[in-house]
PDB file of C-alpha atoms and ligand atoms in Angstrom:
ATOM      1  CA  MET A   1       0.000   0.000   0.000  1.00 71.00           C
ATOM      2  CA  ILE A   2       1.285   3.473  -0.897  1.00 71.00           C
ATOM      3  CA  PRO A   3      -0.462   6.163   1.212  1.00 75.00           C
ATOM      4  CA  VAL A   4      -1.128   8.919  -1.278  1.00 74.00           C
ATOM      5  CA  GLY A   5      -0.918  11.545   1.488  1.00 75.00           C
ATOM      6  CA  LEU A   6       2.778  10.826   1.881  1.00 79.00           C
ATOM      7  CA  HIS A   7       3.313  11.812  -1.732  1.00 80.00           C
ATOM      8  CA  THR A   8       0.907  14.682  -2.214  1.00 81.00           C
ATOM      9  CA  ARG A   9       1.778  16.356   1.098  1.00 84.00           C
ATOM     10  CA  ASN A  10       5.515  15.881   0.755  1.00 85.00           C
ATOM     11  CA  PRO A  11       7.190  18.960   2.323  1.00 85.00           C
ATOM     12  CA  GLN A  12       9.568  19.033  -0.662  1.00 88.00           C
ATOM     13  CA  ILE A  13       6.608  20.257  -2.741  1.00 89.00           C
ATOM     14  CA  ASP A  14       6.322  23.984  -2.027  1.00 88.00           C
ATOM     15  CA  TYR A  15       2.543  24.049  -2.622  1.00 87.00           C
ATOM     16  CA  ALA A  16       1.812  20.782  -0.758  1.00 85.00           C
ATOM     17  CA  ASP A  17      -0.002  22.393   2.158  1.00 82.00           C
ATOM     18  CA  ALA A  18      -2.083  24.916   0.280  1.00 82.00           C
ATOM     19  CA  PHE A  19      -5.168  24.739  -1.909  1.00 82.00           C
ATOM     20  CA  THR A  20      -3.435  25.299  -5.248  1.00 87.00           C
ATOM     21  CA  PRO A  21      -5.635  24.167  -8.129  1.00 87.00           C
ATOM     22  CA  GLU A  22      -3.629  26.366 -10.526  1.00 93.00           C
ATOM     23  CA  ALA A  23      -0.714  23.930 -10.130  1.00 92.00           C
ATOM     24  CA  TRP A  24      -2.712  21.626 -12.421  1.00 88.00           C
ATOM     25  CA  LEU A  25      -3.016  24.346 -15.058  1.00 94.00           C
ATOM     26  CA  ASP A  26       0.491  25.780 -15.048  1.00 94.00           C
ATOM     27  CA  GLY A  27       2.218  22.401 -15.412  1.00 89.00           C
ATOM     28  CA  ARG A  28       3.804  22.184 -11.956  1.00 89.00           C
ATOM     29  CA  ALA A  29       1.633  19.281 -10.777  1.00 87.00           C
ATOM     30  CA  ALA A  30       1.950  17.363 -14.032  1.00 82.00           C
ATOM     31  CA  ALA A  31       5.730  17.676 -13.890  1.00 83.00           C
ATOM     32  CA  ASP A  32       5.912  16.568 -10.264  1.00 83.00           C
ATOM     33  CA  TRP A  33       5.786  12.796 -10.201  1.00 77.00           C
ATOM     34  CA  TRP A  34       5.226  12.765  -6.450  1.00 79.00           C
ATOM     35  CA  ILE A  35       1.634  13.749  -7.014  1.00 80.00           C
ATOM     36  CA  VAL A  36       0.590  12.471 -10.427  1.00 78.00           C
ATOM     37  CA  PRO A  37      -2.543  10.569  -9.402  1.00 80.00           C
ATOM     38  CA  PHE A  38      -2.518   8.179 -12.362  1.00 84.00           C
ATOM     39  CA  SER A  39       1.241   7.641 -12.407  1.00 82.00           C
ATOM     40  CA  ALA A  40       3.239   8.466 -15.536  1.00 81.00           C
ATOM     41  CA  GLY A  41       5.336   6.975 -18.284  1.00 85.00           C
ATOM     42  CA  PRO A  42       4.759   3.467 -19.597  1.00 90.00           C
ATOM     43  CA  GLY A  43       2.959   2.426 -16.387  1.00 87.00           C
ATOM     44  CA  ARG A  44       0.494   5.307 -16.549  1.00 88.00           C
ATOM     45  CA  CYS A  45      -3.055   4.284 -15.775  1.00 92.00           C
ATOM     46  CA  PRO A  46      -4.919   3.540 -19.017  1.00 96.00           C
ATOM     47  CA  GLY A  47      -8.202   4.324 -17.231  1.00 96.00           C
ATOM     48  CA  SER A  48      -7.222   7.918 -16.335  1.00 92.00           C
ATOM     49  CA  ASP A  49      -9.533   9.619 -18.848  1.00 94.00           C
ATOM     50  CA  PHE A  50     -12.380   7.322 -17.890  1.00 96.00           C
ATOM     51  CA  GLY A  51     -11.797   7.826 -14.148  1.00 94.00           C
ATOM     52  CA  GLY A  52     -11.555  11.612 -14.485  1.00 92.00           C
ATOM     53  CA  THR A  53     -14.610  11.845 -16.731  1.00 96.00           C
ATOM     54  CA  VAL A  54     -16.814   9.658 -14.534  1.00 97.00           C
ATOM     55  CA  GLY A  55     -15.638  11.417 -11.362  1.00 95.00           C
ATOM     56  CA  ALA A  56     -16.277  14.891 -12.819  1.00 96.00           C
ATOM     57  CA  ALA A  57     -19.688  13.848 -14.197  1.00 98.00           C
ATOM     58  CA  ALA A  58     -20.748  12.370 -10.851  1.00 97.00           C
ATOM     59  CA  LEU A  59     -19.664  15.486  -8.943  1.00 95.00           C
ATOM     60  CA  ALA A  60     -21.343  17.781 -11.481  1.00 96.00           C
ATOM     61  CA  ALA A  61     -24.610  15.825 -11.181  1.00 96.00           C
ATOM     62  CA  LEU A  62     -24.526  16.068  -7.382  1.00 96.00           C
ATOM     63  CA  LEU A  63     -23.639  19.784  -7.375  1.00 95.00           C
ATOM     64  CA  ARG A  64     -26.396  20.583  -9.888  1.00 95.00           C
ATOM     65  CA  GLN A  65     -29.014  19.064  -7.595  1.00 96.00           C
ATOM     66  CA  TYR A  66     -27.767  19.844  -4.089  1.00 96.00           C
ATOM     67  CA  ASP A  67     -26.068  22.526  -2.078  1.00 95.00           C
ATOM     68  CA  PHE A  68     -23.626  20.922   0.329  1.00 92.00           C
ATOM     69  CA  ARG A  69     -22.205  22.353   3.494  1.00 88.00           C
ATOM     70  CA  PRO A  70     -20.211  20.671   6.238  1.00 83.00           C
ATOM     71  CA  VAL A  71     -21.941  19.774   9.500  1.00 84.00           C
ATOM     72  CA  ALA A  72     -18.925  20.867  11.545  1.00 77.00           C
ATOM     73  CA  PRO A  73     -16.639  22.950   9.305  1.00 74.00           C
ATOM     74  CA  ARG A  74     -13.082  21.703   9.511  1.00 75.00           C
ATOM     75  CA  LEU A  75     -12.017  23.054   6.149  1.00 76.00           C
ATOM     76  CA  GLY A  76     -11.936  26.646   5.007  1.00 75.00           C
ATOM     77  CA  PRO A  77      -9.852  28.987   2.882  1.00 71.00           C
ATOM     78  CA  GLY A  78      -8.334  30.576   5.984  1.00 75.00           C
ATOM     79  CA  ARG A  79      -7.580  27.315   7.749  1.00 77.00           C
ATOM     80  CA  PRO A  80      -4.527  25.105   7.301  1.00 75.00           C
ATOM     81  CA  LEU A  81      -5.186  21.993   5.259  1.00 76.00           C
ATOM     82  CA  PRO A  82      -5.295  18.897   7.439  1.00 78.00           C
ATOM     83  CA  LYS A  83      -2.731  16.243   6.517  1.00 77.00           C
ATOM     84  CA  ALA A  84      -5.545  13.818   5.872  1.00 76.00           C
ATOM     85  CA  LEU A  85      -9.318  13.819   5.908  1.00 77.00           C
ATOM     86  CA  ASP A  86     -11.137  10.822   7.307  1.00 81.00           C
ATOM     87  CA  PRO A  87     -13.981  10.182   4.851  1.00 81.00           C
ATOM     88  CA  PHE A  88     -15.749   8.018   7.432  1.00 88.00           C
ATOM     89  CA  THR A  89     -16.223  10.945   9.825  1.00 85.00           C
ATOM     90  CA  LEU A  90     -16.964  13.601   7.208  1.00 84.00           C
ATOM     91  CA  ARG A  91     -20.599  14.731   7.456  1.00 88.00           C
ATOM     92  CA  LEU A  92     -22.333  17.051   5.009  1.00 90.00           C
ATOM     93  CA  TYR A  93     -25.748  18.671   4.941  1.00 93.00           C
ATOM     94  CA  ALA A  94     -27.337  18.362   1.520  1.00 95.00           C
ATOM     95  CA  ALA A  95     -30.211  20.653   0.599  1.00 96.00           C
ATOM     96  CA  PRO A  96     -31.952  20.877  -2.780  1.00 96.00           C
ATOM     97  CA  ALA A  97     -30.086  23.425  -4.902  1.00 93.00           C
ATOM     98  CA  MET A  98     -31.770  26.863  -5.059  1.00 84.00           C
ATOM     99  CA  ARG A  99     -30.860  27.880  -8.627  1.00 75.00           C
TER     100      ARG A  99
HETATM  101  C1  LIG B   1      -9.806   7.489 -10.105  1.00 62.72           C
HETATM  102  C2  LIG B   1      -9.564   6.292 -10.655  1.00 62.72           C
HETATM  103  C3  LIG B   1      -8.188   5.707 -10.886  1.00 62.72           C
HETATM  104  C4  LIG B   1      -6.979   5.998 -10.307  1.00 62.72           C
HETATM  105  C5  LIG B   1      -6.660   7.058  -9.254  1.00 62.72           C
HETATM  106  C6  LIG B   1      -6.002   5.106 -10.911  1.00 62.72           C
HETATM  107  C7  LIG B   1      -4.641   5.099 -10.627  1.00 62.72           C
HETATM  108  C8  LIG B   1      -3.721   4.268 -11.212  1.00 62.72           C
HETATM  109  C9  LIG B   1      -2.290   4.299 -10.965  1.00 62.72           C
HETATM  110  C10 LIG B   1      -1.577   5.260  -9.985  1.00 62.72           C
HETATM  111  C11 LIG B   1      -1.711   3.341 -11.718  1.00 62.72           C
HETATM  112  C12 LIG B   1      -0.200   3.005 -11.800  1.00 62.72           C
HETATM  113  C13 LIG B   1       0.114   1.930 -10.812  1.00 62.72           C
HETATM  114  C14 LIG B   1       1.592   1.615 -10.835  1.00 62.72           C
HETATM  115  O1  LIG B   1       2.419   2.509 -11.070  1.00 62.72           O
HETATM  116  O2  LIG B   1       1.945   0.447 -10.598  1.00 62.72           O
HETATM  117  C15 LIG B   1      -2.758   2.679 -12.446  1.00 62.72           C
HETATM  118  C16 LIG B   1      -2.567   1.629 -13.324  1.00 62.72           C
HETATM  119  C17 LIG B   1      -3.578   0.999 -14.014  1.00 62.72           C
HETATM  120  N1  LIG B   1      -4.909   1.342 -14.044  1.00 62.72           N
HETATM  121 FE1  LIG B   1      -5.777   2.847 -12.973  1.00 62.72          FE
HETATM  122  N2  LIG B   1      -6.647   4.290 -11.815  1.00 62.72           N
HETATM  123  C18 LIG B   1      -7.963   4.627 -11.833  1.00 62.72           C
HETATM  124  C19 LIG B   1      -8.948   4.088 -12.646  1.00 62.72           C
HETATM  125  C20 LIG B   1      -8.766   3.052 -13.546  1.00 62.72           C
HETATM  126  C21 LIG B   1      -9.802   2.524 -14.411  1.00 62.72           C
HETATM  127  C22 LIG B   1     -11.248   3.059 -14.467  1.00 62.72           C
HETATM  128  C23 LIG B   1      -9.229   1.532 -15.134  1.00 62.72           C
HETATM  129  C24 LIG B   1      -9.821   0.613 -16.192  1.00 62.72           C
HETATM  130  C25 LIG B   1     -11.001   0.813 -16.759  1.00 62.72           C
HETATM  131  C26 LIG B   1      -7.836   1.419 -14.705  1.00 62.72           C
HETATM  132  C27 LIG B   1      -6.935   0.517 -15.195  1.00 62.72           C
HETATM  133  C28 LIG B   1      -5.583   0.473 -14.870  1.00 62.72           C
HETATM  134  C29 LIG B   1      -4.625  -0.506 -15.413  1.00 62.72           C
HETATM  135  C30 LIG B   1      -4.931  -1.660 -16.374  1.00 62.72           C
HETATM  136  C31 LIG B   1      -3.367  -0.165 -14.872  1.00 62.72           C
HETATM  137  C32 LIG B   1      -2.007  -0.891 -15.130  1.00 62.72           C
HETATM  138  C33 LIG B   1      -1.274  -0.193 -16.244  1.00 62.72           C
HETATM  139  C34 LIG B   1       0.083  -0.855 -16.546  1.00 62.72           C
HETATM  140  O3  LIG B   1       0.758  -1.309 -15.611  1.00 62.72           O
HETATM  141  O4  LIG B   1       0.451  -0.895 -17.719  1.00 62.72           O
HETATM  142  N3  LIG B   1      -7.595   2.367 -13.766  1.00 62.72           N
HETATM  143  N4  LIG B   1      -3.961   3.258 -12.131  1.00 62.72           N
END
């Protein structure tokens, strides 16, 4: 087992502890093999496009229908990112989207 948190939160990555989605647009994340989620080179995951497309479609469908907010906010733009997030204790309120 390779805990992904050890790679993605590696202190050698200068943006490891910050919410930095632009790292995926400016090439930094793609160039940094510590955090490529589908690996790279000849062993790169052949299901990466499928996984990304299905994941994005599922999230989009949920976000179109519901507004989510955390029951007890632990995450926020002004807060430090936790090293890991236990998905088994994460609780969200979901209300029908008001759009
Ligand atoms: C979010 C979903 C997925 C993630 C994060 C993921 C991640 C990965 C990673 C990191 C590897 C490289 C493993 C290594 O270096 O030994 C890999 C390999 C592989 N993945 Fe995925 N994968 C995902 C979905 C899928 C799907 C949907 C398929 C098939 C439909 C798939 C098929 C494969 C196969 C066959 C390999 C072996 C490639 C090789 O060794 O030549 N994966 N995946």
